[in-house]
PDB file of C-alpha atoms and ligand atoms in Angstrom:
ATOM      1  CA  MET H 930      16.898  16.026 -18.636  1.00 46.00           C
ATOM      2  CA  GLN H 931      13.422  15.369 -17.347  1.00 55.00           C
ATOM      3  CA  THR H 932      13.301  15.993 -13.612  1.00 69.00           C
ATOM      4  CA  ALA H 933      11.094  13.944 -11.349  1.00 73.00           C
ATOM      5  CA  GLU H 934       9.014  17.102 -10.901  1.00 70.00           C
ATOM      6  CA  THR H 935       7.970  16.979 -14.542  1.00 69.00           C
ATOM      7  CA  THR H 936       7.619  13.199 -14.730  1.00 74.00           C
ATOM      8  CA  PRO H 937       3.946  12.315 -15.127  1.00 73.00           C
ATOM      9  CA  GLY H 938       2.676  10.605 -12.001  1.00 90.00           C
ATOM     10  CA  VAL H 939       5.236  11.957  -9.564  1.00 95.00           C
ATOM     11  CA  ALA H 940       3.462  15.180  -8.522  1.00 93.00           C
ATOM     12  CA  GLY H 941       0.303  13.294  -7.559  1.00 94.00           C
ATOM     13  CA  ARG H 942       2.319  10.776  -5.600  1.00 97.00           C
ATOM     14  CA  LEU H 943       4.181  13.550  -3.768  1.00 96.00           C
ATOM     15  CA  ALA H 944       0.893  15.158  -2.745  1.00 96.00           C
ATOM     16  CA  ALA H 945      -0.382  11.784  -1.551  1.00 97.00           C
ATOM     17  CA  ALA H 946       2.852  11.094   0.308  1.00 98.00           C
ATOM     18  CA  ARG H 947       2.565  14.404   2.192  1.00 98.00           C
ATOM     19  CA  ARG H 948      -0.939  13.538   3.306  1.00 98.00           C
ATOM     20  CA  ILE H 949      -0.071   9.956   4.227  1.00 98.00           C
ATOM     21  CA  ILE H 950       3.067  10.802   6.196  1.00 98.00           C
ATOM     22  CA  GLY H 951       1.047  13.321   8.211  1.00 98.00           C
ATOM     23  CA  LEU H 952      -1.499  10.642   9.124  1.00 98.00           C
ATOM     24  CA  ALA H 953       1.311   8.223   9.970  1.00 98.00           C
ATOM     25  CA  GLY H 954       3.073  10.779  12.154  1.00 98.00           C
ATOM     26  CA  ASP H 955      -0.091  11.456  14.162  1.00 98.00           C
ATOM     27  CA  TRP H 956      -0.710   7.733  14.557  1.00 97.00           C
ATOM     28  CA  ALA H 957       2.867   7.093  15.681  1.00 97.00           C
ATOM     29  CA  LYS H 958       2.770  10.000  18.112  1.00 98.00           C
ATOM     30  CA  GLY H 959      -0.319   8.486  19.737  1.00 97.00           C
ATOM     31  CA  TYR H 960       1.742   5.382  20.498  1.00 96.00           C
ATOM     32  CA  PHE H 961       4.746   7.443  21.619  1.00 97.00           C
ATOM     33  CA  ASP H 962       2.589   9.222  24.185  1.00 97.00           C
ATOM     34  CA  ARG H 963       2.233   5.830  25.925  1.00 95.00           C
ATOM     35  CA  TYR H 964       5.560   4.298  24.894  1.00 92.00           C
ATOM     36  CA  ASP H 965       6.160   2.765  28.318  1.00 90.00           C
ATOM     37  CA  SER H 966       3.002   0.668  28.066  1.00 88.00           C
ATOM     38  CA  LEU H 967       3.981  -0.926  24.735  1.00 81.00           C
ATOM     39  CA  SER H 968       5.238  -4.473  24.796  1.00 79.00           C
ATOM     40  CA  VAL H 969       8.727  -4.554  23.292  1.00 75.00           C
ATOM     41  CA  GLU H 970       9.807  -7.433  21.050  1.00 76.00           C
ATOM     42  CA  THR H 971      13.287  -8.124  19.739  1.00 82.00           C
ATOM     43  CA  LYS H 972      14.393  -9.069  16.224  1.00 78.00           C
ATOM     44  CA  SER H 973      18.033  -9.849  15.349  1.00 78.00           C
ATOM     45  CA  SER H 974      19.406  -8.942  18.807  1.00 79.00           C
ATOM     46  CA  ARG H 975      18.270  -7.568  22.174  1.00 79.00           C
ATOM     47  CA  GLN H 976      19.026  -4.076  20.866  1.00 76.00           C
ATOM     48  CA  ASP H 977      17.015  -4.570  17.659  1.00 74.00           C
ATOM     49  CA  VAL H 978      13.595  -3.736  19.057  1.00 72.00           C
ATOM     50  CA  VAL H 979      10.128  -3.375  17.592  1.00 75.00           C
ATOM     51  CA  SER H 980       6.579  -2.883  18.855  1.00 82.00           C
ATOM     52  CA  ILE H 981       3.018  -2.746  17.668  1.00 91.00           C
ATOM     53  CA  ALA H 982       3.630   0.931  16.845  1.00 92.00           C
ATOM     54  CA  ASP H 983       6.063   0.081  14.010  1.00 94.00           C
ATOM     55  CA  ARG H 984       3.734  -2.510  12.499  1.00 95.00           C
ATOM     56  CA  ASP H 985       0.546  -0.472  12.819  1.00 95.00           C
ATOM     57  CA  VAL H 986       2.116   2.642  11.321  1.00 97.00           C
ATOM     58  CA  GLU H 987       3.481   0.644   8.392  1.00 97.00           C
ATOM     59  CA  ASP H 988       0.080  -0.998   7.888  1.00 97.00           C
ATOM     60  CA  LEU H 989      -1.573   2.427   7.830  1.00 98.00           C
ATOM     61  CA  ILE H 990       0.891   3.768   5.261  1.00 98.00           C
ATOM     62  CA  ARG H 991       0.560   0.671   3.082  1.00 97.00           C
ATOM     63  CA  ALA H 992      -3.244   0.755   3.176  1.00 97.00           C
ATOM     64  CA  GLU H 993      -3.315   4.416   2.132  1.00 98.00           C
ATOM     65  CA  ILE H 994      -0.836   3.863  -0.698  1.00 97.00           C
ATOM     66  CA  ARG H 995      -2.594   0.706  -1.828  1.00 96.00           C
ATOM     67  CA  ALA H 996      -5.939   2.553  -1.967  1.00 97.00           C
ATOM     68  CA  ALA H 997      -4.531   5.472  -3.957  1.00 96.00           C
ATOM     69  CA  PHE H 998      -2.065   3.636  -6.230  1.00 96.00           C
ATOM     70  CA  PRO H 999      -3.067  -0.054  -6.406  1.00 95.00           C
ATOM     71  CA  LEU H1000      -0.477  -0.915  -9.070  1.00 95.00           C
ATOM     72  CA  ASP H1001       2.507   0.536  -7.196  1.00 96.00           C
ATOM     73  CA  GLY H1002       5.013  -1.663  -5.401  1.00 96.00           C
ATOM     74  CA  LEU H1003       5.491  -1.509  -1.633  1.00 96.00           C
ATOM     75  CA  PHE H1004       8.661  -2.245   0.300  1.00 96.00           C
ATOM     76  CA  GLY H1005       8.685  -1.707   4.035  1.00 95.00           C
ATOM     77  CA  GLU H1006      10.863  -2.641   6.980  1.00 93.00           C
ATOM     78  CA  GLU H1007       8.194  -4.492   8.952  1.00 89.00           C
ATOM     79  CA  ARG H1008       6.044  -6.093   6.232  1.00 91.00           C
ATOM     80  CA  GLY H1009       8.463  -6.716   3.375  1.00 86.00           C
ATOM     81  CA  GLY H1010       7.807  -6.263  -0.325  1.00 87.00           C
ATOM     82  CA  GLU H1011       4.891  -6.509  -2.750  1.00 83.00           C
ATOM     83  CA  GLY H1012       5.435  -6.304  -6.501  1.00 82.00           C
ATOM     84  CA  GLU H1013       4.514  -3.463  -8.819  1.00 76.00           C
ATOM     85  CA  THR H1014       3.246  -3.112 -12.342  1.00 84.00           C
ATOM     86  CA  SER H1015       3.179   0.692 -12.558  1.00 89.00           C
ATOM     87  CA  GLY H1016       6.951   1.284 -12.506  1.00 92.00           C
ATOM     88  CA  TYR H1017       6.810   2.913  -9.052  1.00 96.00           C
ATOM     89  CA  THR H1018       7.789   1.375  -5.710  1.00 97.00           C
ATOM     90  CA  TRP H1019       7.244   2.975  -2.309  1.00 98.00           C
ATOM     91  CA  VAL H1020       9.916   2.381   0.315  1.00 98.00           C
ATOM     92  CA  VAL H1021       8.743   2.815   3.900  1.00 98.00           C
ATOM     93  CA  ASP H1022      10.330   2.939   7.326  1.00 98.00           C
ATOM     94  CA  PRO H1023       7.334   3.497   9.606  1.00 97.00           C
ATOM     95  CA  ILE H1024       9.495   4.508  12.569  1.00 97.00           C
ATOM     96  CA  ASP H1025      13.201   5.165  12.133  1.00 98.00           C
ATOM     97  CA  GLY H1026      14.734   5.470  15.560  1.00 97.00           C
ATOM     98  CA  THR H1027      12.648   2.744  17.190  1.00 95.00           C
ATOM     99  CA  ALA H1028      15.140   2.292  20.034  1.00 94.00           C
ATOM    100  CA  CYS H1029      14.755   5.990  20.908  1.00 96.00           C
ATOM    101  CA  PHE H1030      10.977   5.745  20.515  1.00 97.00           C
ATOM    102  CA  LEU H1031      10.714   2.791  22.879  1.00 94.00           C
ATOM    103  CA  HIS H1032      13.009   4.435  25.444  1.00 94.00           C
ATOM    104  CA  GLY H1033      10.919   7.615  25.452  1.00 97.00           C
ATOM    105  CA  LEU H1034      13.391   9.754  23.488  1.00 98.00           C
ATOM    106  CA  ALA H1035      12.113  12.181  20.858  1.00 97.00           C
ATOM    107  CA  SER H1036      14.667  11.303  18.145  1.00 98.00           C
ATOM    108  CA  TRP H1037      12.563   9.284  15.687  1.00 98.00           C
ATOM    109  CA  CYS H1038      10.760   9.923  12.432  1.00 98.00           C
ATOM    110  CA  VAL H1039       8.563   8.482   9.683  1.00 98.00           C
ATOM    111  CA  VAL H1040      10.202   7.881   6.297  1.00 98.00           C
ATOM    112  CA  ILE H1041       8.682   7.453   2.845  1.00 98.00           C
ATOM    113  CA  ALA H1042      10.538   7.319  -0.486  1.00 98.00           C
ATOM    114  CA  LEU H1043       9.348   6.645  -4.013  1.00 98.00           C
ATOM    115  CA  VAL H1044      11.600   4.761  -6.427  1.00 97.00           C
ATOM    116  CA  GLY H1045      11.141   4.543 -10.186  1.00 96.00           C
ATOM    117  CA  ASP H1046      13.429   3.763 -13.100  1.00 92.00           C
ATOM    118  CA  GLY H1047      16.258   2.784 -10.731  1.00 94.00           C
ATOM    119  CA  ARG H1048      16.398   6.084  -8.830  1.00 96.00           C
ATOM    120  CA  THR H1049      14.791   7.761  -5.868  1.00 98.00           C
ATOM    121  CA  LEU H1050      12.177  10.209  -7.151  1.00 97.00           C
ATOM    122  CA  ILE H1051      10.860  11.667  -3.922  1.00 98.00           C
ATOM    123  CA  GLY H1052      11.845  11.421  -0.287  1.00 98.00           C
ATOM    124  CA  LEU H1053       9.938  12.533   2.793  1.00 98.00           C
ATOM    125  CA  ILE H1054      11.004  12.477   6.426  1.00 98.00           C
ATOM    126  CA  LEU H1055       8.568  13.655   9.088  1.00 98.00           C
ATOM    127  CA  ASP H1056       9.805  14.473  12.577  1.00 98.00           C
ATOM    128  CA  PRO H1057       6.475  14.338  14.400  1.00 98.00           C
ATOM    129  CA  MET H1058       7.896  15.712  17.649  1.00 97.00           C
ATOM    130  CA  SER H1059       9.036  18.995  16.072  1.00 97.00           C
ATOM    131  CA  GLY H1060       6.398  18.880  13.332  1.00 97.00           C
ATOM    132  CA  ARG H1061       9.106  19.367  10.694  1.00 98.00           C
ATOM    133  CA  LEU H1062       8.516  17.760   7.311  1.00 98.00           C
ATOM    134  CA  TYR H1063      11.629  17.351   5.163  1.00 98.00           C
ATOM    135  CA  GLN H1064      10.925  16.595   1.523  1.00 98.00           C
ATOM    136  CA  ALA H1065      12.914  16.301  -1.685  1.00 98.00           C
ATOM    137  CA  ILE H1066      12.052  15.714  -5.299  1.00 97.00           C
ATOM    138  CA  ALA H1067      14.746  14.564  -7.720  1.00 97.00           C
ATOM    139  CA  GLY H1068      15.838  17.584  -9.735  1.00 96.00           C
ATOM    140  CA  GLY H1069      13.452  19.846  -7.814  1.00 96.00           C
ATOM    141  CA  GLY H1070      15.272  20.636  -4.575  1.00 97.00           C
ATOM    142  CA  ALA H1071      14.919  19.838  -0.895  1.00 98.00           C
ATOM    143  CA  TRP H1072      12.589  21.690   1.427  1.00 98.00           C
ATOM    144  CA  CYS H1073      11.494  21.870   5.036  1.00 98.00           C
ATOM    145  CA  ASP H1074       8.173  23.523   5.742  1.00 94.00           C
ATOM    146  CA  GLY H1075       8.485  26.001   2.862  1.00 92.00           C
ATOM    147  CA  ARG H1076      12.211  26.682   3.378  1.00 97.00           C
ATOM    148  CA  ARG H1077      14.650  25.551   0.702  1.00 98.00           C
ATOM    149  CA  LEU H1078      17.351  23.403   2.256  1.00 98.00           C
ATOM    150  CA  SER H1079      21.071  23.717   1.672  1.00 98.00           C
ATOM    151  CA  VAL H1080      23.950  21.845   3.214  1.00 98.00           C
ATOM    152  CA  ASP H1081      26.488  23.917   5.151  1.00 98.00           C
ATOM    153  CA  ARG H1082      28.989  24.741   2.371  1.00 98.00           C
ATOM    154  CA  THR H1083      31.561  26.693   4.370  1.00 98.00           C
ATOM    155  CA  THR H1084      32.319  25.154   7.755  1.00 98.00           C
ATOM    156  CA  PRO H1085      35.466  22.987   7.919  1.00 98.00           C
ATOM    157  CA  ILE H1086      35.729  19.688   9.776  1.00 97.00           C
ATOM    158  CA  ASN H1087      36.946  21.348  12.951  1.00 97.00           C
ATOM    159  CA  GLY H1088      33.966  23.699  13.085  1.00 97.00           C
ATOM    160  CA  GLY H1089      31.026  21.346  12.714  1.00 97.00           C
ATOM    161  CA  LEU H1090      29.171  18.239  13.803  1.00 98.00           C
ATOM    162  CA  PHE H1091      29.244  14.779  12.213  1.00 98.00           C
ATOM    163  CA  ALA H1092      26.614  12.138  12.840  1.00 98.00           C
ATOM    164  CA  LEU H1093      27.520   8.465  13.020  1.00 97.00           C
ATOM    165  CA  GLY H1094      25.373   5.390  13.244  1.00 96.00           C
ATOM    166  CA  ALA H1095      26.124   1.775  14.098  1.00 92.00           C
ATOM    167  CA  SER H1096      24.028  -1.285  14.716  1.00 83.00           C
ATOM    168  CA  THR H1097      24.778  -4.338  16.776  1.00 74.00           C
ATOM    169  CA  VAL H1098      26.389  -6.085  13.809  1.00 73.00           C
ATOM    170  CA  ALA H1099      30.044  -5.945  14.939  1.00 66.00           C
ATOM    171  CA  GLN H1100      31.465  -2.618  13.801  1.00 79.00           C
ATOM    172  CA  GLY H1101      33.203  -1.634  17.002  1.00 88.00           C
ATOM    173  CA  ALA H1102      36.774  -1.390  15.748  1.00 90.00           C
ATOM    174  CA  GLN H1103      35.834   0.561  12.618  1.00 90.00           C
ATOM    175  CA  MET H1104      33.606   2.970  14.550  1.00 93.00           C
ATOM    176  CA  GLY H1105      36.357   3.448  17.137  1.00 94.00           C
ATOM    177  CA  ARG H1106      38.812   4.398  14.392  1.00 94.00           C
ATOM    178  CA  ILE H1107      36.341   6.866  12.864  1.00 96.00           C
ATOM    179  CA  VAL H1108      35.639   8.547  16.198  1.00 96.00           C
ATOM    180  CA  GLU H1109      39.358   8.769  16.907  1.00 96.00           C
ATOM    181  CA  GLY H1110      40.057  10.246  13.473  1.00 97.00           C
ATOM    182  CA  LEU H1111      37.268  12.780  13.790  1.00 97.00           C
ATOM    183  CA  LEU H1112      38.406  13.912  17.220  1.00 96.00           C
ATOM    184  CA  ASN H1113      42.012  14.179  16.052  1.00 97.00           C
ATOM    185  CA  ALA H1114      40.808  16.339  13.145  1.00 96.00           C
ATOM    186  CA  GLY H1115      39.008  18.644  15.577  1.00 96.00           C
ATOM    187  CA  GLY H1116      35.565  17.362  14.614  1.00 96.00           C
ATOM    188  CA  VAL H1117      32.676  16.422  16.877  1.00 96.00           C
ATOM    189  CA  PHE H1118      30.700  13.189  16.605  1.00 96.00           C
ATOM    190  CA  MET H1119      27.011  12.796  17.342  1.00 97.00           C
ATOM    191  CA  ARG H1120      24.622   9.872  17.268  1.00 96.00           C
ATOM    192  CA  ASN H1121      20.930  10.673  17.444  1.00 97.00           C
ATOM    193  CA  GLY H1122      19.639   7.094  16.932  1.00 96.00           C
ATOM    194  CA  SER H1123      17.880   7.759  13.638  1.00 98.00           C
ATOM    195  CA  ALA H1124      19.789   7.460  10.379  1.00 98.00           C
ATOM    196  CA  ALA H1125      17.006   9.167   8.436  1.00 98.00           C
ATOM    197  CA  LEU H1126      16.823  12.156  10.775  1.00 98.00           C
ATOM    198  CA  SER H1127      20.619  12.408  10.682  1.00 98.00           C
ATOM    199  CA  LEU H1128      20.531  12.629   6.887  1.00 98.00           C
ATOM    200  CA  ALA H1129      17.769  15.259   7.044  1.00 98.00           C
ATOM    201  CA  HIS H1130      19.990  17.246   9.398  1.00 98.00           C
ATOM    202  CA  VAL H1131      22.881  17.053   6.916  1.00 98.00           C
ATOM    203  CA  ALA H1132      20.549  18.400   4.210  1.00 98.00           C
ATOM    204  CA  ALA H1133      19.459  21.214   6.530  1.00 98.00           C
ATOM    205  CA  GLY H1134      23.061  22.167   7.330  1.00 98.00           C
ATOM    206  CA  HIS H1135      22.906  21.108  10.996  1.00 98.00           C
ATOM    207  CA  TYR H1136      25.411  18.283  10.563  1.00 98.00           C
ATOM    208  CA  LEU H1137      28.349  18.344   8.138  1.00 98.00           C
ATOM    209  CA  GLY H1138      28.108  14.649   7.398  1.00 98.00           C
ATOM    210  CA  PHE H1139      26.660  11.269   8.264  1.00 98.00           C
ATOM    211  CA  TYR H1140      28.084   7.772   8.009  1.00 98.00           C
ATOM    212  CA  GLU H1141      26.834   4.313   8.992  1.00 97.00           C
ATOM    213  CA  PRO H1142      28.447   1.070   7.771  1.00 96.00           C
ATOM    214  CA  ARG H1143      25.302  -0.994   7.275  1.00 95.00           C
ATOM    215  CA  LEU H1144      21.816   0.256   6.537  1.00 97.00           C
ATOM    216  CA  SER H1145      18.822  -0.711   4.396  1.00 97.00           C
ATOM    217  CA  SER H1146      17.069   1.213   1.636  1.00 98.00           C
ATOM    218  CA  TRP H1147      14.154   2.176   3.906  1.00 98.00           C
ATOM    219  CA  ASP H1148      16.575   3.872   6.322  1.00 98.00           C
ATOM    220  CA  CYS H1149      18.400   5.983   3.792  1.00 98.00           C
ATOM    221  CA  LEU H1150      16.846   6.579   0.347  1.00 98.00           C
ATOM    222  CA  ALA H1151      14.735   9.577   1.371  1.00 98.00           C
ATOM    223  CA  GLY H1152      17.587  11.149   3.337  1.00 98.00           C
ATOM    224  CA  LEU H1153      20.190  10.613   0.619  1.00 98.00           C
ATOM    225  CA  LEU H1154      17.919  12.367  -1.889  1.00 98.00           C
ATOM    226  CA  LEU H1155      17.462  15.238   0.569  1.00 98.00           C
ATOM    227  CA  VAL H1156      21.235  15.652   0.898  1.00 98.00           C
ATOM    228  CA  GLU H1157      21.809  15.448  -2.859  1.00 98.00           C
ATOM    229  CA  GLU H1158      19.071  17.987  -3.572  1.00 98.00           C
ATOM    230  CA  ALA H1159      20.484  20.264  -0.875  1.00 98.00           C
ATOM    231  CA  GLY H1160      23.848  20.354  -2.678  1.00 98.00           C
ATOM    232  CA  GLY H1161      25.686  17.708  -0.699  1.00 98.00           C
ATOM    233  CA  VAL H1162      27.626  14.602  -1.632  1.00 98.00           C
ATOM    234  CA  ALA H1163      25.439  11.497  -1.237  1.00 98.00           C
ATOM    235  CA  ASP H1164      26.256   7.965  -2.320  1.00 96.00           C
ATOM    236  CA  ASP H1165      23.911   6.195  -4.737  1.00 97.00           C
ATOM    237  CA  PHE H1166      22.559   3.390  -2.539  1.00 98.00           C
ATOM    238  CA  LEU H1167      20.372   1.921  -5.295  1.00 98.00           C
ATOM    239  CA  ALA H1168      23.413   1.523  -7.557  1.00 97.00           C
ATOM    240  CA  GLY H1169      25.211  -0.292  -4.708  1.00 97.00           C
ATOM    241  CA  PRO H1170      23.287  -2.429  -2.212  1.00 97.00           C
ATOM    242  CA  GLY H1171      20.001  -1.736  -4.016  1.00 97.00           C
ATOM    243  CA  LEU H1172      16.430  -1.865  -2.764  1.00 96.00           C
ATOM    244  CA  SER H1173      16.764  -5.085  -0.785  1.00 95.00           C
ATOM    245  CA  GLY H1174      20.466  -5.070   0.093  1.00 96.00           C
ATOM    246  CA  LYS H1175      22.359  -3.674   3.056  1.00 96.00           C
ATOM    247  CA  GLY H1176      25.408  -1.493   2.873  1.00 96.00           C
ATOM    248  CA  PRO H1177      27.232   1.647   3.911  1.00 96.00           C
ATOM    249  CA  VAL H1178      25.612   5.066   3.766  1.00 98.00           C
ATOM    250  CA  PHE H1179      27.702   8.176   3.349  1.00 98.00           C
ATOM    251  CA  ALA H1180      26.594  11.787   2.931  1.00 98.00           C
ATOM    252  CA  ALA H1181      28.438  15.044   3.552  1.00 98.00           C
ATOM    253  CA  ALA H1182      28.837  18.698   2.707  1.00 98.00           C
ATOM    254  CA  PRO H1183      31.133  19.068  -0.331  1.00 98.00           C
ATOM    255  CA  GLN H1184      34.063  20.835   1.389  1.00 98.00           C
ATOM    256  CA  VAL H1185      34.489  18.046   3.973  1.00 98.00           C
ATOM    257  CA  ALA H1186      33.353  15.039   1.932  1.00 98.00           C
ATOM    258  CA  GLY H1187      36.818  13.845   0.846  1.00 98.00           C
ATOM    259  CA  ALA H1188      38.392  14.057   4.279  1.00 97.00           C
ATOM    260  CA  PHE H1189      35.361  12.569   6.035  1.00 98.00           C
ATOM    261  CA  ARG H1190      35.192   9.677   3.580  1.00 97.00           C
ATOM    262  CA  ALA H1191      38.865   8.940   4.190  1.00 97.00           C
ATOM    263  CA  LEU H1192      38.148   8.793   7.938  1.00 96.00           C
ATOM    264  CA  THR H1193      35.394   6.224   7.400  1.00 95.00           C
ATOM    265  CA  GLY H1194      37.818   3.927   5.597  1.00 89.00           C
ATOM    266  CA  GLU H1195      35.334   3.409   2.723  1.00 83.00           C
TER     267      GLU H1195
HETATM  268  C1  IPD R 292      17.832   2.108  12.919  1.00 69.81           C
HETATM  269  C2  IPD R 292      18.205   3.554  13.112  1.00 69.81           C
HETATM  270  C3  IPD R 292      19.553   3.654  13.777  1.00 69.81           C
HETATM  271  C4  IPD R 292      20.602   2.916  12.998  1.00 69.81           C
HETATM  272  C5  IPD R 292      20.213   1.475  12.796  1.00 69.81           C
HETATM  273  C6  IPD R 292      18.856   1.407  12.106  1.00 69.81           C
HETATM  274  P1  IPD R 292      15.244   1.495  13.107  1.00 69.81           P
HETATM  275  O1  IPD R 292      16.574   1.963  12.288  1.00 69.81           O
HETATM  276  O2  IPD R 292      18.252   4.243  11.872  1.00 69.81           O
HETATM  277  O3  IPD R 292      19.953   4.997  13.888  1.00 69.81           O
HETATM  278  O4  IPD R 292      21.826   2.990  13.683  1.00 69.81           O
HETATM  279  O5  IPD R 292      21.192   0.841  12.012  1.00 69.81           O
HETATM  280  O6  IPD R 292      18.482   0.043  11.951  1.00 69.81           O
HETATM  281  O7  IPD R 292      15.480   0.081  13.514  1.00 69.81           O
HETATM  282  O8  IPD R 292      15.080   2.397  14.250  1.00 69.81           O
HETATM  283  O9  IPD R 292      14.197   1.621  12.066  1.00 69.81           O
HETATM  284 CA1   CA R 293      15.348   2.369  10.207  1.00 69.81          CA
HETATM  285 CA1   CA R 294      12.117   1.151  11.571  1.00 69.81          CA
END
């Protein structure tokens, strides 16, 4: 099978993505340094916040991609979609973890994925506060700053950490049941406020799994590819909700995947 690594066009786009996400991270960090002076707007609820930082960082990423690959599609959280004729579409979350960002917490990241032929070809997640760049290429592995990533393949549920996410769309009862089940199984639950960073941490073996009932492609495609390429179990979001849909996101280390999935009720 041809891997994304050997697909013509992907290597150049990966190199460009690395450069662009670095620029975006620096730009976002400039805003974060004065987060308390940003005017905060709300979207679907009072907890669904956004600021000029999200929009400016997405605009920067889009302009760089547009200049380098004018025929590629663009799909971003803040500015929506633009069609493609090249067969490639970039999926962008300029700041994942905006609530953390706007409350002065360091748990946020920049996310870029490239989709082609119905699958995620590359995924990059930059944590500008630690400087860590997580990147995966379909069929070519997952890496962080030169280190090959692997999920934690040995720790059982009662020895590791599980990340959960939830938005303000009513999920209280389900999340309560999952937390209860995890605690009863001896597990520990975490929520860091960034779905993408949580998935990167599953790929790096820091968390054993991640689950959130309702996310969008920009939140999860890069992270799901990271987990898959790091040897974990990761649902195929494009085959389910797709590029513009919303739906559950599940990823886990193989030895706990069955039990953790049962706890989520999915
Ligand atoms: C959010 C974060 C959060 C998750 C929300 C997402 P945003 O993305 O990933 O962890 O719980 O569902 O919407 O709004 O910070 O880009
Ligand atoms: Ca997001
Ligand atoms: Ca966002």
